Short mmCIF file of C-alpha atoms in Angstrom, two decimals:
data_model
loop_
_atom_site.label_atom_id
_atom_site.label_comp_id
_atom_site.label_asym_id
_atom_site.label_seq_id
_atom_site.Cartn_x
_atom_site.Cartn_y
_atom_site.Cartn_z
CA UNK A 70 10.91 -2.02 -4.38
CA UNK A 71 8.22 -4.01 -6.16
CA UNK A 72 8.86 -4.67 -9.84
CA UNK A 73 7.38 -6.59 -12.75
CA UNK A 74 9.54 -9.61 -13.50
CA UNK A 75 9.94 -12.08 -16.35
CA UNK A 76 12.55 -14.79 -16.89
CA UNK A 77 13.21 -16.66 -20.15
CA UNK A 78 12.37 -20.29 -19.35
CA UNK A 79 14.95 -21.62 -21.81
CA UNK A 80 17.69 -19.86 -19.81
CA UNK A 81 16.32 -20.61 -16.34
CA UNK A 82 17.18 -23.41 -13.91
CA UNK A 83 15.50 -24.42 -10.65
CA UNK A 84 18.02 -25.24 -7.90
CA UNK A 85 16.92 -27.43 -4.97
CA UNK A 86 19.49 -27.28 -2.19
CA UNK A 87 20.04 -30.01 0.42
CA UNK A 88 16.46 -31.26 0.84
CA UNK A 89 17.58 -34.17 2.99
CA UNK A 90 15.91 -36.34 5.61
CA UNK A 91 18.11 -35.06 8.43
CA UNK A 92 16.19 -31.79 8.34
CA UNK A 93 13.01 -33.48 9.55
CA UNK A 94 14.41 -36.49 11.45
CA UNK A 95 17.59 -35.38 13.22
CA UNK A 96 16.64 -33.28 16.30
CA UNK A 97 19.84 -31.27 15.90
CA UNK A 98 19.07 -30.11 12.36
CA UNK A 99 15.31 -29.79 12.11
CA UNK A 100 13.99 -27.11 9.76
CA UNK A 101 10.85 -25.32 10.93
CA UNK A 102 7.89 -26.04 8.67
CA UNK A 103 9.99 -28.42 6.59
CA UNK A 104 7.15 -30.58 5.24
CA UNK A 105 5.18 -27.55 4.08
CA UNK A 106 8.32 -26.15 2.49
CA UNK A 107 8.91 -29.46 0.68
CA UNK A 108 5.38 -29.31 -0.71
CA UNK A 109 6.09 -25.87 -2.15
CA UNK A 110 9.36 -27.03 -3.70
CA UNK A 111 7.56 -30.05 -5.16
CA UNK A 112 5.00 -27.71 -6.76
CA UNK A 113 7.83 -25.68 -8.26
CA UNK A 114 9.43 -28.84 -9.62
CA UNK A 115 6.15 -29.89 -11.26
CA UNK A 116 5.86 -26.47 -12.91
CA UNK A 117 9.48 -26.47 -14.03
CA UNK A 118 9.23 -29.92 -15.61
CA UNK A 119 5.98 -29.01 -17.34
CA UNK A 120 7.60 -26.02 -19.04
CA UNK A 121 11.03 -27.46 -19.83
CA UNK A 122 12.95 -25.64 -17.10
CA UNK A 123 16.04 -27.50 -15.92
CA UNK A 124 15.82 -28.85 -12.35
CA UNK A 125 19.08 -29.43 -10.46
CA UNK A 126 19.54 -30.87 -6.99
CA UNK A 127 22.27 -30.48 -4.38
CA UNK A 128 23.05 -33.08 -1.73
CA UNK A 129 25.38 -32.30 1.16
CA UNK A 130 27.51 -35.38 1.86
CA UNK A 131 30.56 -35.41 4.12
CA UNK A 132 33.15 -38.17 3.81
CA UNK A 133 35.11 -38.08 7.06
CA UNK A 134 37.98 -39.96 5.40
CA UNK A 135 38.39 -37.38 2.66
CA UNK A 136 41.63 -35.47 2.62
CA UNK A 137 39.83 -32.20 1.93
CA UNK A 138 37.69 -32.26 5.09
CA UNK A 139 37.80 -28.61 6.23
CA UNK A 140 39.54 -27.60 9.44
CA UNK A 141 37.35 -27.57 12.56
CA UNK A 142 34.64 -29.65 10.92
CA UNK A 143 32.37 -30.91 13.74
CA UNK A 144 32.57 -34.63 14.42
CA UNK A 145 30.51 -36.96 16.59
CA UNK A 146 32.11 -38.99 19.38
CA UNK A 147 32.50 -41.94 16.97
CA UNK A 148 34.48 -39.81 14.52
CA UNK A 149 31.68 -39.44 11.99
CA UNK A 150 30.60 -36.09 10.63
CA UNK A 151 28.12 -34.41 12.96
CA UNK A 152 25.85 -33.79 9.95
CA UNK A 153 25.34 -35.13 6.43
CA UNK A 154 27.66 -38.07 6.99
CA UNK A 155 28.21 -40.22 3.93
CA UNK A 156 27.06 -43.36 5.74
CA UNK A 157 23.96 -41.88 7.37
CA UNK A 158 20.57 -42.71 5.79
CA UNK A 159 19.43 -39.25 6.91
CA UNK A 160 21.74 -37.72 4.31
CA UNK A 161 19.42 -39.05 1.60
CA UNK A 162 17.20 -36.73 -0.42
CA UNK A 163 13.55 -36.53 0.60
CA UNK A 164 11.19 -38.56 -1.62
CA UNK A 165 8.79 -35.66 -2.19
CA UNK A 166 11.43 -33.61 -3.99
CA UNK A 167 13.93 -36.19 -5.22
CA UNK A 168 15.23 -36.07 -8.81
CA UNK A 169 13.01 -37.13 -11.66
CA UNK A 170 14.69 -39.12 -14.42
CA UNK A 171 18.05 -37.75 -15.48
CA UNK A 172 17.99 -34.55 -13.42
CA UNK A 173 21.42 -33.62 -12.13
CA UNK A 174 22.35 -34.28 -8.50
CA UNK A 175 25.43 -32.35 -7.43
CA UNK A 176 27.08 -33.85 -4.36
CA UNK A 177 28.91 -31.30 -2.27
CA UNK A 178 30.76 -31.05 1.03
CA UNK A 179 30.73 -27.26 1.25
CA UNK A 180 27.98 -24.71 1.63
CA UNK A 181 27.66 -23.38 -1.90
CA UNK A 182 26.23 -25.46 -4.71
CA UNK A 183 28.93 -23.87 -6.88
CA UNK A 184 31.49 -25.94 -4.96
CA UNK A 185 30.13 -28.97 -6.85
CA UNK A 186 30.73 -27.75 -10.40
CA UNK A 187 27.43 -25.93 -10.84
CA UNK A 188 28.89 -23.04 -12.84
CA UNK A 189 30.18 -25.33 -15.59
CA UNK A 190 26.82 -27.10 -15.88
CA UNK A 191 24.87 -23.86 -16.05
CA UNK A 192 27.09 -22.27 -18.67
CA UNK A 193 27.11 -25.42 -20.77
CA UNK A 194 23.31 -25.31 -20.80
CA UNK A 195 23.10 -21.58 -21.57
CA UNK A 196 21.51 -20.77 -18.19
CA UNK A 197 21.46 -17.11 -17.15
CA UNK A 198 18.78 -17.17 -14.42
CA UNK A 199 18.64 -19.43 -11.36
CA UNK A 200 15.60 -19.92 -9.13
CA UNK A 201 16.80 -20.95 -5.68
CA UNK A 202 15.07 -23.08 -3.05
CA UNK A 203 16.29 -25.20 -0.13
CA UNK A 204 17.99 -25.13 3.26
CA UNK A 205 19.43 -23.61 5.38
CA UNK A 206 18.63 -20.07 4.33
CA UNK A 207 21.52 -18.44 6.20
CA UNK A 208 24.03 -21.12 5.23
CA UNK A 209 23.90 -23.14 1.98
CA UNK A 210 21.19 -21.01 0.37
CA UNK A 211 23.03 -17.81 1.29
CA UNK A 212 26.36 -19.11 -0.05
CA UNK A 213 24.80 -20.30 -3.31
CA UNK A 214 22.96 -17.02 -3.88
CA UNK A 215 26.09 -14.95 -3.28
CA UNK A 216 28.22 -17.14 -5.54
CA UNK A 217 25.58 -16.95 -8.27
CA UNK A 218 25.44 -13.16 -8.13
CA UNK A 219 29.25 -12.94 -8.14
CA UNK A 220 29.31 -15.01 -11.33
CA UNK A 221 26.75 -12.85 -13.09
CA UNK A 222 23.62 -14.99 -12.80
CA UNK A 223 20.25 -13.40 -12.13
CA UNK A 224 18.83 -14.96 -8.98
CA UNK A 225 15.18 -15.50 -8.18
CA UNK A 226 15.03 -16.33 -4.47
CA UNK A 227 11.79 -18.12 -3.57
CA UNK A 228 11.42 -17.02 0.01
CA UNK A 229 8.79 -19.52 1.19
CA UNK A 230 10.52 -22.44 -0.53
CA UNK A 231 13.57 -22.00 1.69
CA UNK A 232 13.89 -22.66 5.41
CA UNK A 233 16.01 -22.75 8.54
CA UNK A 234 15.84 -23.86 12.16
CA UNK A 235 13.43 -21.06 13.05
CA UNK A 236 11.30 -18.46 11.37
CA UNK A 237 13.48 -15.68 12.74
CA UNK A 238 16.67 -17.23 11.34
CA UNK A 239 15.03 -17.72 7.95
CA UNK A 240 13.39 -14.30 7.72
CA UNK A 241 16.48 -12.32 8.68
CA UNK A 242 18.58 -14.37 6.25
CA UNK A 243 16.16 -13.55 3.42
CA UNK A 244 16.21 -9.86 4.34
CA UNK A 245 20.00 -9.80 4.35
CA UNK A 246 20.10 -11.47 0.94
CA UNK A 247 17.38 -9.20 -0.44
CA UNK A 248 19.43 -6.16 0.53
CA UNK A 249 22.22 -7.26 -1.83
CA UNK A 250 20.42 -9.28 -4.49
CA UNK A 251 21.44 -7.08 -7.40
CA UNK A 252 20.23 -8.28 -10.77
CA UNK A 253 17.64 -10.59 -9.23
CA UNK A 254 14.50 -10.59 -7.14
CA UNK A 255 12.64 -12.15 -4.21
CA UNK A 256 9.30 -13.87 -4.88
CA UNK A 257 7.00 -16.38 -3.21
CA UNK A 258 6.02 -19.79 -4.60
CA UNK A 259 2.85 -18.62 -6.32
CA UNK A 260 4.72 -15.92 -8.22
CA UNK A 261 7.61 -18.30 -8.96
CA UNK A 262 5.21 -20.76 -10.60
CA UNK A 263 4.02 -17.98 -12.90
CA UNK A 264 7.62 -17.25 -13.88
CA UNK A 265 8.27 -20.95 -14.55
CA UNK A 266 5.32 -20.88 -16.96
CA UNK A 267 6.88 -18.01 -18.89
CA UNK A 268 4.49 -15.43 -17.47
CA UNK A 269 5.24 -12.17 -15.70
CA UNK A 270 4.97 -11.79 -11.94
CA UNK A 271 5.61 -9.21 -9.27
CA UNK A 272 8.86 -9.47 -7.37
CA UNK A 273 10.90 -7.42 -4.92
CA UNK A 274 14.13 -6.01 -6.32
CA UNK A 275 16.77 -4.08 -4.42
CA UNK A 276 17.59 -0.52 -5.42
CA UNK A 277 20.30 1.53 -3.81
CA UNK A 278 22.31 0.40 -0.80
CA UNK A 279 20.79 -1.76 1.95
CA UNK A 280 17.24 -0.36 1.94
CA UNK A 281 15.84 -2.94 4.37
CA UNK A 282 16.96 -1.67 7.79
CA UNK A 283 15.35 -4.18 10.11
CA UNK A 284 15.08 -4.65 13.84
CA UNK A 285 13.75 -7.44 16.05
CA UNK A 286 10.41 -5.66 15.99
CA UNK A 287 9.93 -5.05 12.27
CA UNK A 288 11.80 -7.94 10.57
CA UNK A 289 8.71 -10.15 10.17
CA UNK A 290 6.64 -7.34 8.66
CA UNK A 291 9.40 -6.44 6.20
CA UNK A 292 9.76 -10.11 5.22
CA UNK A 293 6.02 -10.40 4.57
CA UNK A 294 6.13 -7.29 2.38
CA UNK A 295 8.76 -8.71 0.04
#
């Protein structure tokens, strides 16, 4: 259901997940509408910095020589990681949304940003709300959202500042998250910017159990209505 939302900016952090060059340069891992999505994240970063909201970045980097490389991790024919390899220039963060000054960059080799010590950083800074952006919606975004909720953070998922390989993959991932986003809400970039400025904004908040029952035919319309 639609609700009126406000988040205390001194207890809010903006998380920017895996905004790396491979998602617009590697044909295997392209994100649909990536440049437009980056522009929206950049606008959120500008707003966050202007109002003293912490901005934190995640970078997915896989070291194929690491002892903790997970089982079945996909490798290229030369033995390098099939994605986000440590030695690939495409693992670098995109210039439009790269860190400004001393903003934290958490390097991870697992889906969730919490795998890189995020919880400790947030609690040390007194953060209770996290605004989440990035890629891929059904993978690293999904894992980070679920870990945040499990740890008691209120999540603001910015639906049009996230992305995946296709609109369908992204939209259904957002709907699945929205169905279980207790304590948080789904907003778009315009409404998120209002929240970053300490203002109120409309958001979509789940009530009850799995209210968004979607099909191939109605998923896009339900996503637009969030």
